[in-house]
mmCIF file of C-alpha atoms in Angstrom:
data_model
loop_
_atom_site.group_PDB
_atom_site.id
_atom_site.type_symbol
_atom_site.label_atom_id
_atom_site.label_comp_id
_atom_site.label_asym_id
_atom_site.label_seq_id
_atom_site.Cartn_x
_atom_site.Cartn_y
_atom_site.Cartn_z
ATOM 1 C CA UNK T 21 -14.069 83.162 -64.697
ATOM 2 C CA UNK T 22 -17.684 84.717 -64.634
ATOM 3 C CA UNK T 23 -19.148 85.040 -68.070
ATOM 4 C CA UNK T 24 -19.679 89.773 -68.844
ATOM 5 C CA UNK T 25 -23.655 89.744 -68.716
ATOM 6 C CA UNK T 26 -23.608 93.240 -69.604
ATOM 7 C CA UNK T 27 -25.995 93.944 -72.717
ATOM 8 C CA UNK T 28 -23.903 96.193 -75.407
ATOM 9 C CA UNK T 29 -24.774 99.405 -77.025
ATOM 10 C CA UNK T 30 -26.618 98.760 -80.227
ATOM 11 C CA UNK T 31 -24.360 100.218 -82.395
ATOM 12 C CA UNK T 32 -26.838 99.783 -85.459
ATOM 13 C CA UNK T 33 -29.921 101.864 -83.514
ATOM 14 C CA UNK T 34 -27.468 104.465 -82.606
ATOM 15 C CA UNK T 35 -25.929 104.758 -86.135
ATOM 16 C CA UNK T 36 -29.547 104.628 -87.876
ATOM 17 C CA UNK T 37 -30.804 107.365 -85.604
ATOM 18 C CA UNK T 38 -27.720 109.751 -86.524
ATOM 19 C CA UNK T 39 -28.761 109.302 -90.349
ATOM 20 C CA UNK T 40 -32.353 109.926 -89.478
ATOM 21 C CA UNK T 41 -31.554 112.598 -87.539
ATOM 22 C CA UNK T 42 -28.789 114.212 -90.035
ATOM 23 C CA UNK T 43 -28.614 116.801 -87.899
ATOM 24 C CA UNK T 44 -25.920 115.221 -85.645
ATOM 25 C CA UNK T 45 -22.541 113.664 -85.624
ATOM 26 C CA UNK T 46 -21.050 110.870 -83.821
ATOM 27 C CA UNK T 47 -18.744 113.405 -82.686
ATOM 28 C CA UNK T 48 -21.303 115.528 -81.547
ATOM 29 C CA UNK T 49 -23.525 113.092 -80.163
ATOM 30 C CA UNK T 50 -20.698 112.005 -77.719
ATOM 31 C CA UNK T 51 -20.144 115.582 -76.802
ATOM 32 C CA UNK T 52 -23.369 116.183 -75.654
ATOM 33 C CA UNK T 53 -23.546 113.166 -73.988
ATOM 34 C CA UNK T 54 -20.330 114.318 -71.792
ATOM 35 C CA UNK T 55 -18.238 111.310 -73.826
ATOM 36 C CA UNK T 56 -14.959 110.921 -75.791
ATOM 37 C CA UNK T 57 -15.533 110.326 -79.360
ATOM 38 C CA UNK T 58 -13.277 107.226 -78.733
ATOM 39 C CA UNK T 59 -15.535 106.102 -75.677
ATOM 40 C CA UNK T 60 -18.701 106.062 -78.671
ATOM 41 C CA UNK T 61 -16.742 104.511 -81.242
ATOM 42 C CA UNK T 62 -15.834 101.498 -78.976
ATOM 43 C CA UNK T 63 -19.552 101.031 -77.627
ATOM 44 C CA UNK T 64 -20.850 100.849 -81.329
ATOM 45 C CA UNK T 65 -18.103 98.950 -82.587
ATOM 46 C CA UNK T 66 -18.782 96.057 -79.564
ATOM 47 C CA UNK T 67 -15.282 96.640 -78.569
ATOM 48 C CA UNK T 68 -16.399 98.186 -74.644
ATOM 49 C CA UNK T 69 -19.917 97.662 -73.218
ATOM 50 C CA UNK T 70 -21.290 100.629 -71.578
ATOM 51 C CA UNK T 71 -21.639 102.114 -67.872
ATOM 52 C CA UNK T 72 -25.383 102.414 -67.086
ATOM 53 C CA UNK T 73 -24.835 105.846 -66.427
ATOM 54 C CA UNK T 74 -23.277 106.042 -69.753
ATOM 55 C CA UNK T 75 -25.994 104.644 -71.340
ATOM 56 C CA UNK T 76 -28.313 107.287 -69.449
ATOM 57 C CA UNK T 77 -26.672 110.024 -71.071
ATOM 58 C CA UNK T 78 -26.511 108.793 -74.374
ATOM 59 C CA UNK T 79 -30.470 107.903 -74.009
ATOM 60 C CA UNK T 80 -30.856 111.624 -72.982
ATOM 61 C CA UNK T 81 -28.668 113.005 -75.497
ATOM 62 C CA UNK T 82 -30.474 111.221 -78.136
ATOM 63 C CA UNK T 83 -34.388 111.530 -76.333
ATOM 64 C CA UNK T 84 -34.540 107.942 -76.105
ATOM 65 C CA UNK T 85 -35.589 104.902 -73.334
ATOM 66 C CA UNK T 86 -32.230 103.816 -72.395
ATOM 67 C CA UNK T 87 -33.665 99.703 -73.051
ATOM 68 C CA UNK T 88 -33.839 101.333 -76.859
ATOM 69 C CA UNK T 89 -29.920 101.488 -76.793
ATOM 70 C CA UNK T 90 -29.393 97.797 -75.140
ATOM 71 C CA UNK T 91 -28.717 94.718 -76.751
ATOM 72 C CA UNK T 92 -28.308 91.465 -74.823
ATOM 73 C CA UNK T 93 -24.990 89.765 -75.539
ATOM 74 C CA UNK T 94 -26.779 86.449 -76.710
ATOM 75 C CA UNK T 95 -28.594 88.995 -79.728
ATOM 76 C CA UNK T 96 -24.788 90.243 -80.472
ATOM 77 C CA UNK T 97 -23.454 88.768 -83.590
ATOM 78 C CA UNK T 98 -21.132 86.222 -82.321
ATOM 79 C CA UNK T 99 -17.699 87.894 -84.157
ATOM 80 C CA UNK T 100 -18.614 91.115 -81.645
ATOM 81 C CA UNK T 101 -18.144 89.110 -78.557
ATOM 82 C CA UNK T 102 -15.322 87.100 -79.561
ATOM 83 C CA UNK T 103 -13.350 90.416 -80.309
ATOM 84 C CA UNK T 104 -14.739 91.426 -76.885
ATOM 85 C CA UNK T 105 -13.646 88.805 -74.835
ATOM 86 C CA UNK T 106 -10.280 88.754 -77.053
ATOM 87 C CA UNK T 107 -9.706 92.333 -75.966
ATOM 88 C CA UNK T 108 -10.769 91.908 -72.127
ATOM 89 C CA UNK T 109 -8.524 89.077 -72.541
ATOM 90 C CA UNK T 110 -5.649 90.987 -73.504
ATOM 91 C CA UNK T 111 -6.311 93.788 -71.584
ATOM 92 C CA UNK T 112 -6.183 91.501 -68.171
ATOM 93 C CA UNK T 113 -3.012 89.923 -69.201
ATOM 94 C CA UNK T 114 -1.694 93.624 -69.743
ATOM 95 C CA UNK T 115 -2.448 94.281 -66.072
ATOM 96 C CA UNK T 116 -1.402 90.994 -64.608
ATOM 97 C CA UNK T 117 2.249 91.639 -65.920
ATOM 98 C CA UNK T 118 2.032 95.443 -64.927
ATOM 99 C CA UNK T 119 1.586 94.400 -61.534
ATOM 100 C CA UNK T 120 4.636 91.549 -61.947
ATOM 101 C CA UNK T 121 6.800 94.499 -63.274
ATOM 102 C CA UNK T 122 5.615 96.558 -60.030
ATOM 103 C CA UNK T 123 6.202 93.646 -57.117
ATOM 104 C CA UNK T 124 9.611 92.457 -58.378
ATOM 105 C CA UNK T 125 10.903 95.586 -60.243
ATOM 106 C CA UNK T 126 12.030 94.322 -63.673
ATOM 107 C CA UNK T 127 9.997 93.309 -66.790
ATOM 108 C CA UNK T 128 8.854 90.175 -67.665
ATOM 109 C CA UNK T 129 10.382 88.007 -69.689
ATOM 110 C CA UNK T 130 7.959 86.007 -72.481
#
């Protein structure tokens, strides 16, 4: 399987420009950058890496260079990408037995 070279949000620049900036929210922030609060809590958490035109959004949102919001995956704290790959992990086994379930028409037995 290929390796995710997808840099992550930096959770840490985004959270110390909201307290900077005390004007904002998370909440808000993801609101005006046409996101689910959810969506932002799993980019800063590591949990989901972000769309480029998510990131685009977010950069605008916050008046930003979008490279500002990017870490590389190699300058991620290695616990972050072990949950990642744990929950990409998951999540493909998820779909894998979905379609099982779909071709033969029963559930799967573990």
């Amino acid at each position: 399987m290929m390796e995710d070279k997808r840099p992550f949000l930096d959770g840490r620049y985004v959270e110390t420009w909201l307290r900077e900036h005390g004007h904002m929210y998370k909440y808000e922030l993801a609101y005006k950058a046409g996101i689910t609060g959810g969506t932002l809590s799993s980019l800063l958490s590591g949990i989901r890496k972000p769309h480029p035109s998510t990131v685009e959004r977010l950069a605008e949102a916050i008046g930003v260079d979008q490279e500002e919001l990017l870490v590389s995956p190699e300058d991620v704290p290695v616990e972050v990408n072990r949950e990642y790959k744990r929950r990409q992990a998951a999540c493909r086994k998820y779909w894998k037995q979905k379609r099982w379930e779909e071709k033969h028409g029963q559930k799967k037995n573990h």
